[in-house]
Amino acid sequence: MIDYAKLTQALGDLDEDAVFEQLDLITKEENVDSEAAVKACQDGLAIVGKRFESNEYFVGDLIYSGDLMSDAFARLKPFIAGDISGKLGKLVFCTVKDDLHDIGKNIVKCMFETAGFEVIDLGIDVAPETIIAALKESKAKILGLSGVLTLAIESMKKTVEALNAEGMRDDIKVIIGGAPVTAEYCELVGADAWSINAAESVEICRKWAEEVYQ
Ligand code: B12
């Protein structure tokens, strides 16, 4: 059985062999808790972040941790069972302008897809104009904005302002997420909801889908 504490520590230590030693155990489990494994990896990245802040790790380590997490998530993905029919409706999703972090976005995207959403993923560093164009073209009624840098909050705010300027705000539900996001930032940005938890994000959007795609 996976030892989640060991998995977290291995990721924090950037010990690839130890990370995959733990993840390989998942194939031997009957009731796989992929969410707990993702959370353990995410906690490992928090260790990486702290070591980066205290100058124990450098940018190269951040890059390596990102690759390691992406590989770990690829290993876990087949165990996240679900429905990829897109029947719940469309959802435009991206990491906002000036932010290049996409690990969290990709995890939440996978959860949205397995819940039954058709996700239109615009990628990273996405400007408000690009988001507006995608919403118009796809006619999606739900927008997810991801950002991990503190400055992403400003980009999220500008995106909501752009929706207002286009007269689209009342028709689009906006959810924001990523490590720095809080209830206060949600209010500042003018979003409808926020979350830093993938499963909770899906529940919020599932309820919205019943409302906006009826
Ligand atoms: C990996 C990493 C990188 C990688 C990213 C690789 C990639 N493909 O994403 C690279 C090397 C590119 C990178 C670059 C930089 N990084 Co960096 N990075 C990290 C690190 C270690 C992990 C981030 C991560 O993936 N976390 C794991 C994911 C799963 O968590 P998450 O994003 O929060 O997502 C979860 C939830 O928030 C939620 N969620 C996410 N998105 C959404 C969206 C919606 C709508 C919803 C509802 C929910 C939701 O669900 C997810 C799953 O639970 C963090 C430290 C940390 N602990 O956060 C630093 C960190 C974010 N980086 C930091 C910094 C400073 C930088 C650089 C400026 C470094 C530099 N000097 O160049 C650059 C900035 C580049 C840029 N313009 O974006 C700082 C940010 C400081 C700040 N407050 O602004 C951090 C916090 C490190 C630190 N402690 O100093 N980084």
mmCIF file of C-alpha atoms and ligand atoms in Angstrom, residues 38 42 45-50 52-53 59 62-63 65-66 69-70 93 98-105 107-108 112 144-151 175-179 194-198 201, ligand 1:
data_model
loop_
_atom_site.group_PDB
_atom_site.id
_atom_site.type_symbol
_atom_site.label_atom_id
_atom_site.label_comp_id
_atom_site.label_asym_id
_atom_site.label_seq_id
_atom_site.Cartn_x
_atom_site.Cartn_y
_atom_site.Cartn_z
ATOM 1 C CA VAL A 38 -2.302 13.480 -5.867
ATOM 2 C CA GLN A 42 1.042 18.311 -4.000
ATOM 3 C CA LEU A 45 5.682 20.354 -3.976
ATOM 4 C CA ALA A 46 4.914 22.569 -0.979
ATOM 5 C CA ILE A 47 8.191 21.301 0.549
ATOM 6 C CA VAL A 48 9.949 22.173 -2.728
ATOM 7 C CA GLY A 49 8.441 25.682 -2.547
ATOM 8 C CA LYS A 50 9.657 26.182 1.031
ATOM 9 C CA PHE A 52 13.175 27.351 -2.827
ATOM 10 C CA GLU A 53 12.199 30.264 -0.551
ATOM 11 C CA VAL A 59 15.039 27.463 -10.287
ATOM 12 C CA LEU A 62 11.578 24.011 -9.481
ATOM 13 C CA ILE A 63 11.751 22.928 -13.120
ATOM 14 C CA SER A 65 9.901 19.252 -9.490
ATOM 15 C CA GLY A 66 7.401 20.311 -12.165
ATOM 16 C CA MET A 69 4.950 15.993 -10.650
ATOM 17 C CA SER A 70 3.740 15.832 -14.271
ATOM 18 C CA PHE A 93 -10.133 26.847 -18.623
ATOM 19 C CA ASP A 98 1.966 36.144 -16.893
ATOM 20 C CA ASP A 99 1.689 32.830 -15.051
ATOM 21 C CA LEU A 100 3.329 29.721 -16.548
ATOM 22 C CA HIS A 101 2.341 27.198 -13.871
ATOM 23 C CA ASP A 102 0.057 24.498 -15.245
ATOM 24 C CA ILE A 103 0.360 21.428 -13.029
ATOM 25 C CA GLY A 104 -2.639 22.356 -10.873
ATOM 26 C CA LYS A 105 -4.604 23.396 -13.962
ATOM 27 C CA ILE A 107 -5.012 18.124 -12.534
ATOM 28 C CA VAL A 108 -8.266 20.079 -12.235
ATOM 29 C CA PHE A 112 -13.494 18.191 -14.820
ATOM 30 C CA GLY A 144 -12.104 28.458 -14.791
ATOM 31 C CA LEU A 145 -9.034 30.600 -14.128
ATOM 32 C CA SER A 146 -5.917 29.112 -12.584
ATOM 33 C CA GLY A 147 -2.909 30.957 -11.178
ATOM 34 C CA VAL A 148 -0.151 30.143 -8.724
ATOM 35 C CA LEU A 149 1.819 33.395 -8.630
ATOM 36 C CA THR A 150 0.519 36.203 -6.426
ATOM 37 C CA LEU A 151 0.505 38.435 -9.495
ATOM 38 C CA ILE A 175 -14.382 30.099 -10.725
ATOM 39 C CA ILE A 176 -10.796 30.848 -9.724
ATOM 40 C CA GLY A 177 -8.201 28.578 -8.125
ATOM 41 C CA GLY A 178 -4.533 28.034 -7.425
ATOM 42 C CA ALA A 179 -2.357 28.226 -4.308
ATOM 43 C CA TRP A 194 -13.019 29.878 -5.644
ATOM 44 C CA SER A 195 -11.339 26.684 -4.572
ATOM 45 C CA ILE A 196 -7.909 25.206 -4.041
ATOM 46 C CA ASN A 197 -9.282 21.696 -4.032
ATOM 47 C CA ALA A 198 -9.860 19.808 -7.276
ATOM 48 C CA SER A 201 -14.063 22.681 -7.804
HETATM 49 C C1 B12 B 1 6.686 23.573 -10.040
HETATM 50 C C2 B12 B 1 6.858 25.051 -9.810
HETATM 51 C C3 B12 B 1 7.326 25.825 -10.887
HETATM 52 C C4 B12 B 1 7.517 25.260 -12.304
HETATM 53 C C5 B12 B 1 6.112 25.114 -12.943
HETATM 54 C C6 B12 B 1 6.050 23.970 -13.929
HETATM 55 C C7 B12 B 1 4.659 23.786 -14.428
HETATM 56 N N1 B12 B 1 4.575 23.117 -15.572
HETATM 57 O O1 B12 B 1 3.670 24.212 -13.849
HETATM 58 C C8 B12 B 1 8.390 26.381 -12.999
HETATM 59 C C9 B12 B 1 9.834 25.968 -12.969
HETATM 60 C C10 B12 B 1 8.006 26.735 -14.426
HETATM 61 C C11 B12 B 1 8.187 27.557 -12.038
HETATM 62 C C12 B12 B 1 8.546 28.845 -12.381
HETATM 63 C C13 B12 B 1 8.501 29.922 -11.504
HETATM 64 N N2 B12 B 1 8.123 29.891 -10.235
HETATM 65 CO CO1 B12 B 1 7.257 28.344 -9.425
HETATM 66 N N3 B12 B 1 6.747 26.916 -8.352
HETATM 67 C C14 B12 B 1 6.537 25.643 -8.550
HETATM 68 C C15 B12 B 1 6.054 24.915 -7.265
HETATM 69 C C16 B12 B 1 7.234 24.162 -6.665
HETATM 70 C C17 B12 B 1 4.896 23.974 -7.424
HETATM 71 C C18 B12 B 1 3.627 24.578 -8.053
HETATM 72 C C19 B12 B 1 2.624 23.466 -8.264
HETATM 73 O O2 B12 B 1 2.543 22.884 -9.327
HETATM 74 N N4 B12 B 1 1.914 23.064 -7.187
HETATM 75 C C20 B12 B 1 1.065 21.856 -7.192
HETATM 76 C C21 B12 B 1 -0.304 22.125 -7.767
HETATM 77 C C22 B12 B 1 -1.065 20.798 -7.870
HETATM 78 O O3 B12 B 1 -0.975 22.982 -6.859
HETATM 79 P P1 B12 B 1 -1.885 24.199 -7.362
HETATM 80 O O4 B12 B 1 -1.333 24.818 -8.574
HETATM 81 O O5 B12 B 1 -2.147 25.068 -6.195
HETATM 82 O O6 B12 B 1 -3.229 23.472 -7.817
HETATM 83 C C23 B12 B 1 -4.175 22.882 -6.949
HETATM 84 C C24 B12 B 1 -5.225 23.847 -6.386
HETATM 85 O O7 B12 B 1 -4.745 25.138 -6.161
HETATM 86 C C25 B12 B 1 -6.367 23.773 -7.359
HETATM 87 N N5 B12 B 1 -6.383 24.624 -8.564
HETATM 88 C C26 B12 B 1 -5.368 24.965 -9.377
HETATM 89 N N6 B12 B 1 -5.821 25.691 -10.396
HETATM 90 C C27 B12 B 1 -7.141 25.820 -10.257
HETATM 91 C C28 B12 B 1 -8.083 26.491 -11.042
HETATM 92 C C29 B12 B 1 -9.402 26.480 -10.658
HETATM 93 C C30 B12 B 1 -10.420 27.192 -11.484
HETATM 94 C C31 B12 B 1 -9.778 25.820 -9.459
HETATM 95 C C32 B12 B 1 -11.173 25.876 -9.025
HETATM 96 C C33 B12 B 1 -8.838 25.137 -8.675
HETATM 97 C C34 B12 B 1 -7.527 25.142 -9.081
HETATM 98 O O8 B12 B 1 -6.355 22.430 -7.742
HETATM 99 C C35 B12 B 1 -5.013 21.921 -7.799
HETATM 100 C C36 B12 B 1 -5.049 20.498 -7.316
HETATM 101 O O9 B12 B 1 -5.460 20.433 -5.979
HETATM 102 C C37 B12 B 1 5.607 26.146 -6.391
HETATM 103 C C38 B12 B 1 5.640 25.931 -4.871
HETATM 104 C C39 B12 B 1 4.247 25.542 -4.358
HETATM 105 N N7 B12 B 1 4.153 24.783 -3.367
HETATM 106 O O10 B12 B 1 3.235 25.955 -4.869
HETATM 107 C C40 B12 B 1 6.514 27.261 -6.901
HETATM 108 C C41 B12 B 1 6.054 28.751 -6.862
HETATM 109 C C42 B12 B 1 4.600 28.843 -7.266
HETATM 110 N N8 B12 B 1 6.887 29.387 -7.865
HETATM 111 C C43 B12 B 1 7.296 30.522 -7.486
HETATM 112 C C44 B12 B 1 8.169 31.354 -8.250
HETATM 113 C C45 B12 B 1 8.716 32.583 -7.549
HETATM 114 C C46 B12 B 1 8.494 31.043 -9.580
HETATM 115 C C47 B12 B 1 9.355 31.875 -10.554
HETATM 116 C C48 B12 B 1 9.140 33.396 -10.483
HETATM 117 C C49 B12 B 1 10.827 31.463 -10.290
HETATM 118 C C50 B12 B 1 11.842 32.262 -11.084
HETATM 119 N N9 B12 B 1 12.631 33.031 -10.356
HETATM 120 O O11 B12 B 1 11.909 32.160 -12.279
HETATM 121 C C51 B12 B 1 8.920 31.302 -11.920
HETATM 122 C C52 B12 B 1 7.709 32.070 -12.486
HETATM 123 C C53 B12 B 1 7.351 31.693 -13.900
HETATM 124 C C54 B12 B 1 6.002 32.258 -14.279
HETATM 125 N N10 B12 B 1 5.974 33.455 -14.896
HETATM 126 O O12 B12 B 1 4.974 31.663 -14.020
HETATM 127 C C55 B12 B 1 6.745 30.923 -6.114
HETATM 128 C C56 B12 B 1 5.587 31.938 -6.277
HETATM 129 C C57 B12 B 1 5.688 33.072 -5.282
HETATM 130 C C58 B12 B 1 4.477 33.936 -5.384
HETATM 131 N N11 B12 B 1 3.744 33.954 -4.294
HETATM 132 O O13 B12 B 1 4.164 34.547 -6.372
HETATM 133 C C59 B12 B 1 6.376 29.553 -5.519
HETATM 134 C C60 B12 B 1 5.196 29.595 -4.523
HETATM 135 C C61 B12 B 1 7.654 28.988 -4.828
HETATM 136 C C62 B12 B 1 8.004 29.750 -3.582
HETATM 137 N N12 B12 B 1 7.560 29.303 -2.419
HETATM 138 O O14 B12 B 1 8.684 30.751 -3.685
HETATM 139 N N13 B12 B 1 7.671 27.178 -10.871
#
